[in-house]
Amino acid sequence: MSLITMPFGLTEPLFVPEYWMPPSLFHLAERTGFDIESLIFSFAIGGIGTVLYNLIFKKGYIDMPHTERSHQRHKLHIYILFVPAIVFVIFSLFTTLNHIYCGIIAMFFGGLATLYCRPDLKGKIWVGGILFTILYFIYFGSILPFYPQYVELYWNLDNLTHILVLGIPIEELLFAFTFGMYWSGLYEHLYWRKLIKSKEISTN
């Protein structure tokens, strides 16, 4: 899943400088809008977002039976996978919203669409969003004591809500929640897998 998220780092020009202007190797973000760090970041969150819930709650996977795959709601399986991309494009083209809000809305709708198709994943989707937000909050919060001006220097706060949660832009936390919400259930949805307790797998 990390390899799937990694190319999303190439969307960085949509966010620079409207959302932020991050420090980057060789000043690539400032010069081109692209940076190496975004690829690394996207790769990392893709893997973490997929496995975080499973690690904490000790879950494994089994294949979804073909009898369940034939359920009426799964006829929209392929289309639902593209909901976030479609929503993002619509909001980007037909509104003046900052692209970070377009992304947040797109992932939220993607999570809801997954819930429709895979109601068995509702726990992982909602709790996955919360867990990833907590992890992201800890990560971001660990930077601020050593670099108090970090947000002020690199985020374009004039284009945002100016709402900070212990120094962290609320947009970052909304991104974390909606990403965790959507991405936590994507692997199961994409590959027709179901969650099961790990100990049940070992006894089979």
CSV table of C-alpha atoms in Angstrom, one decimal:
chain,number,residue,atom,x,y,z
A,1,MET,CA,0.0,0.0,0.0
A,2,SER,CA,3.0,2.3,0.5
A,3,LEU,CA,3.8,2.0,-3.2
A,4,ILE,CA,0.3,3.1,-4.0
A,5,THR,CA,0.5,6.2,-1.8
A,6,MET,CA,4.0,7.2,-2.8
A,7,PRO,CA,3.0,8.7,-6.2
A,8,PHE,CA,0.6,11.0,-4.4
A,9,GLY,CA,3.7,12.9,-3.3
A,10,LEU,CA,3.8,14.2,-6.9
A,11,THR,CA,0.7,16.3,-6.2
A,12,GLU,CA,2.8,18.6,-4.0
A,13,PRO,CA,2.6,21.5,-6.5
A,14,LEU,CA,-1.1,21.7,-5.8
A,15,PHE,CA,-0.3,22.7,-2.2
A,16,VAL,CA,2.8,24.8,-2.7
A,17,PRO,CA,2.6,27.7,-2.0
A,18,GLU,CA,-1.2,28.0,-1.5
A,19,TYR,CA,-1.2,25.7,1.5
A,20,TRP,CA,2.4,25.8,2.7
A,21,MET,CA,6.0,26.2,1.6
A,22,PRO,CA,8.0,23.4,3.3
A,23,PRO,CA,11.8,23.3,3.6
A,24,SER,CA,13.2,20.8,1.2
A,25,LEU,CA,16.4,19.3,0.0
A,26,PHE,CA,18.1,21.5,-2.6
A,27,HIS,CA,15.1,23.9,-2.2
A,28,LEU,CA,13.2,21.8,-4.7
A,29,ALA,CA,9.7,22.8,-3.3
A,30,GLU,CA,10.5,26.5,-3.6
A,31,ARG,CA,12.0,26.1,-7.1
A,32,THR,CA,9.6,23.5,-8.7
A,33,GLY,CA,6.8,22.7,-6.3
A,34,PHE,CA,8.0,19.1,-6.1
A,35,ASP,CA,10.2,17.7,-3.3
A,36,ILE,CA,11.7,14.4,-2.4
A,37,GLU,CA,10.3,14.5,1.2
A,38,SER,CA,6.7,14.4,-0.1
A,39,LEU,CA,7.4,11.0,-1.8
A,40,ILE,CA,9.0,9.7,1.4
A,41,PHE,CA,6.1,11.0,3.5
A,42,SER,CA,3.5,9.6,1.2
A,43,PHE,CA,5.2,6.2,1.2
A,44,ALA,CA,5.4,6.2,5.0
A,45,ILE,CA,1.8,7.1,5.8
A,46,GLY,CA,0.5,4.6,3.3
A,47,GLY,CA,2.0,1.7,5.2
A,48,ILE,CA,1.2,3.1,8.6
A,49,GLY,CA,-2.4,3.9,7.7
A,50,THR,CA,-3.0,0.4,6.5
A,51,VAL,CA,-1.5,-1.6,9.4
A,52,LEU,CA,-1.9,0.7,12.5
A,53,TYR,CA,-5.4,-0.6,13.5
A,54,ASN,CA,-4.4,-4.2,12.8
A,55,LEU,CA,-1.3,-4.0,15.0
A,56,ILE,CA,-3.1,-2.5,17.9
A,57,PHE,CA,-6.1,-4.8,17.8
A,58,LYS,CA,-4.2,-7.9,16.6
A,59,LYS,CA,-6.1,-8.4,13.4
A,60,GLY,CA,-5.3,-10.5,10.4
A,61,TYR,CA,-6.9,-11.2,7.0
A,62,ILE,CA,-8.9,-13.9,5.3
A,63,ASP,CA,-10.3,-13.9,1.8
A,64,MET,CA,-13.9,-12.7,1.5
A,65,PRO,CA,-16.1,-15.6,0.3
A,66,HIS,CA,-17.4,-15.3,-3.2
A,67,THR,CA,-20.9,-15.5,-1.9
A,68,GLU,CA,-20.4,-12.2,-0.1
A,69,ARG,CA,-18.7,-10.6,-3.1
A,70,SER,CA,-21.9,-11.1,-5.1
A,71,HIS,CA,-23.9,-8.9,-2.8
A,72,GLN,CA,-25.8,-6.1,-4.5
A,73,ARG,CA,-23.7,-3.3,-2.9
A,74,HIS,CA,-20.5,-4.8,-4.3
A,75,LYS,CA,-21.7,-4.2,-7.9
A,76,LEU,CA,-20.4,-0.6,-7.3
A,77,HIS,CA,-17.0,-1.9,-6.0
A,78,ILE,CA,-14.9,-0.5,-8.8
A,79,TYR,CA,-16.7,2.9,-9.0
A,80,ILE,CA,-16.5,3.4,-5.2
A,81,LEU,CA,-12.7,3.0,-5.3
A,82,PHE,CA,-12.6,6.1,-7.5
A,83,VAL,CA,-14.9,8.3,-5.3
A,84,PRO,CA,-12.0,10.3,-3.6
A,85,ALA,CA,-10.4,11.1,-7.0
A,86,ILE,CA,-13.7,12.2,-8.5
A,87,VAL,CA,-14.7,14.3,-5.5
A,88,PHE,CA,-11.2,15.9,-5.4
A,89,VAL,CA,-11.4,16.8,-9.1
A,90,ILE,CA,-14.9,18.3,-8.8
A,91,PHE,CA,-14.1,20.4,-5.8
A,92,SER,CA,-10.7,21.5,-7.3
A,93,LEU,CA,-12.3,22.6,-10.6
A,94,PHE,CA,-15.6,24.1,-9.5
A,95,THR,CA,-14.8,25.7,-6.2
A,96,THR,CA,-12.1,28.1,-5.0
A,97,LEU,CA,-11.3,26.0,-1.9
A,98,ASN,CA,-7.7,25.5,-1.0
A,99,HIS,CA,-6.6,22.1,-2.3
A,100,ILE,CA,-6.1,20.8,1.3
A,101,TYR,CA,-9.8,21.2,1.9
A,102,CYS,CA,-10.6,19.5,-1.4
A,103,GLY,CA,-8.4,16.6,-0.3
A,104,ILE,CA,-10.0,16.4,3.2
A,105,ILE,CA,-13.5,16.3,1.7
A,106,ALA,CA,-12.5,13.8,-0.9
A,107,MET,CA,-11.1,11.3,1.6
A,108,PHE,CA,-14.1,11.8,3.9
A,109,PHE,CA,-16.5,10.9,1.1
A,110,GLY,CA,-14.1,8.0,0.1
A,111,GLY,CA,-14.4,6.7,3.6
A,112,LEU,CA,-18.2,6.9,3.6
A,113,ALA,CA,-18.3,5.2,0.2
A,114,THR,CA,-16.2,2.4,1.6
A,115,LEU,CA,-18.6,2.1,4.5
A,116,TYR,CA,-21.5,1.6,2.1
A,117,CYS,CA,-19.7,-1.1,0.2
A,118,ARG,CA,-18.0,-2.7,3.3
A,119,PRO,CA,-20.1,-2.1,6.4
A,120,ASP,CA,-18.0,-4.9,8.1
A,121,LEU,CA,-15.1,-2.4,8.2
A,122,LYS,CA,-16.9,0.4,10.0
A,123,GLY,CA,-14.9,-0.2,13.2
A,124,LYS,CA,-11.6,-0.1,11.4
A,125,ILE,CA,-12.6,3.0,9.3
A,126,TRP,CA,-13.7,5.2,12.2
A,127,VAL,CA,-11.2,4.0,14.8
A,128,GLY,CA,-8.4,3.9,12.1
A,129,GLY,CA,-9.1,7.6,11.5
A,130,ILE,CA,-8.8,8.4,15.2
A,131,LEU,CA,-5.7,6.3,15.7
A,132,PHE,CA,-3.9,7.9,12.8
A,133,THR,CA,-4.9,11.4,14.0
A,134,ILE,CA,-3.4,10.6,17.5
A,135,LEU,CA,-0.2,9.3,15.9
A,136,TYR,CA,0.0,12.3,13.6
A,137,PHE,CA,-0.6,14.7,16.5
A,138,ILE,CA,2.2,13.1,18.5
A,139,TYR,CA,4.5,13.2,15.5
A,140,PHE,CA,3.7,16.9,14.7
A,141,GLY,CA,3.7,17.9,18.4
A,142,SER,CA,7.2,16.4,18.9
A,143,ILE,CA,8.6,18.9,16.4
A,144,LEU,CA,7.1,22.1,17.9
A,145,PRO,CA,9.1,22.1,21.2
A,146,PHE,CA,12.3,22.2,19.2
A,147,TYR,CA,11.1,24.4,16.4
A,148,PRO,CA,8.3,26.7,17.8
A,149,GLN,CA,8.1,28.8,14.7
A,150,TYR,CA,7.7,25.8,12.4
A,151,VAL,CA,4.1,26.4,11.5
A,152,GLU,CA,4.4,30.1,11.3
A,153,LEU,CA,7.3,29.9,8.9
A,154,TYR,CA,6.1,27.3,6.5
A,155,TRP,CA,2.3,27.2,6.5
A,156,ASN,CA,0.3,29.8,4.6
A,157,LEU,CA,-2.0,30.6,7.5
A,158,ASP,CA,-3.6,33.5,5.7
A,159,ASN,CA,-5.2,31.0,3.3
A,160,LEU,CA,-6.4,28.7,6.2
A,161,THR,CA,-8.7,29.0,9.2
A,162,HIS,CA,-6.0,30.1,11.6
A,163,ILE,CA,-7.4,27.4,14.0
A,164,LEU,CA,-4.5,25.8,15.8
A,165,VAL,CA,-4.7,22.9,18.2
A,166,LEU,CA,-1.8,23.1,20.6
A,167,GLY,CA,0.1,24.8,17.8
A,168,ILE,CA,-0.9,22.4,15.1
A,169,PRO,CA,-3.1,23.7,12.2
A,170,ILE,CA,-6.5,22.0,12.4
A,171,GLU,CA,-6.2,21.3,8.6
A,172,GLU,CA,-3.3,18.9,9.4
A,173,LEU,CA,-5.4,17.1,11.9
A,174,LEU,CA,-8.4,16.9,9.6
A,175,PHE,CA,-6.1,15.6,6.9
A,176,ALA,CA,-4.8,12.9,9.3
A,177,PHE,CA,-8.3,11.9,10.4
A,178,THR,CA,-9.8,11.6,6.9
A,179,PHE,CA,-6.7,9.9,5.5
A,180,GLY,CA,-6.7,7.4,8.4
A,181,MET,CA,-10.4,6.9,7.9
A,182,TYR,CA,-10.2,6.2,4.2
A,183,TRP,CA,-6.8,4.4,4.0
A,184,SER,CA,-7.3,2.1,6.9
A,185,GLY,CA,-9.9,0.2,5.0
A,186,LEU,CA,-8.6,0.5,1.5
A,187,TYR,CA,-6.5,-2.7,1.5
A,188,GLU,CA,-9.4,-4.9,2.5
A,189,HIS,CA,-11.8,-3.1,0.1
A,190,LEU,CA,-9.4,-3.3,-2.8
A,191,TYR,CA,-8.3,-6.9,-2.4
A,192,TRP,CA,-11.5,-8.4,-1.1
A,193,ARG,CA,-10.1,-9.2,2.4
A,194,LYS,CA,-11.9,-9.5,5.7
A,195,LEU,CA,-10.6,-8.8,9.2
A,196,ILE,CA,-10.2,-11.6,11.7
A,197,LYS,CA,-8.4,-12.0,15.0
A,198,SER,CA,-4.8,-13.1,14.5
A,199,LYS,CA,-5.2,-16.0,17.0
A,200,GLU,CA,-8.1,-17.4,15.0
A,201,ILE,CA,-5.8,-17.5,11.9
A,202,SER,CA,-3.1,-19.4,13.8
A,203,THR,CA,-5.6,-22.0,15.0
A,204,ASN,CA,-7.0,-22.7,11.6
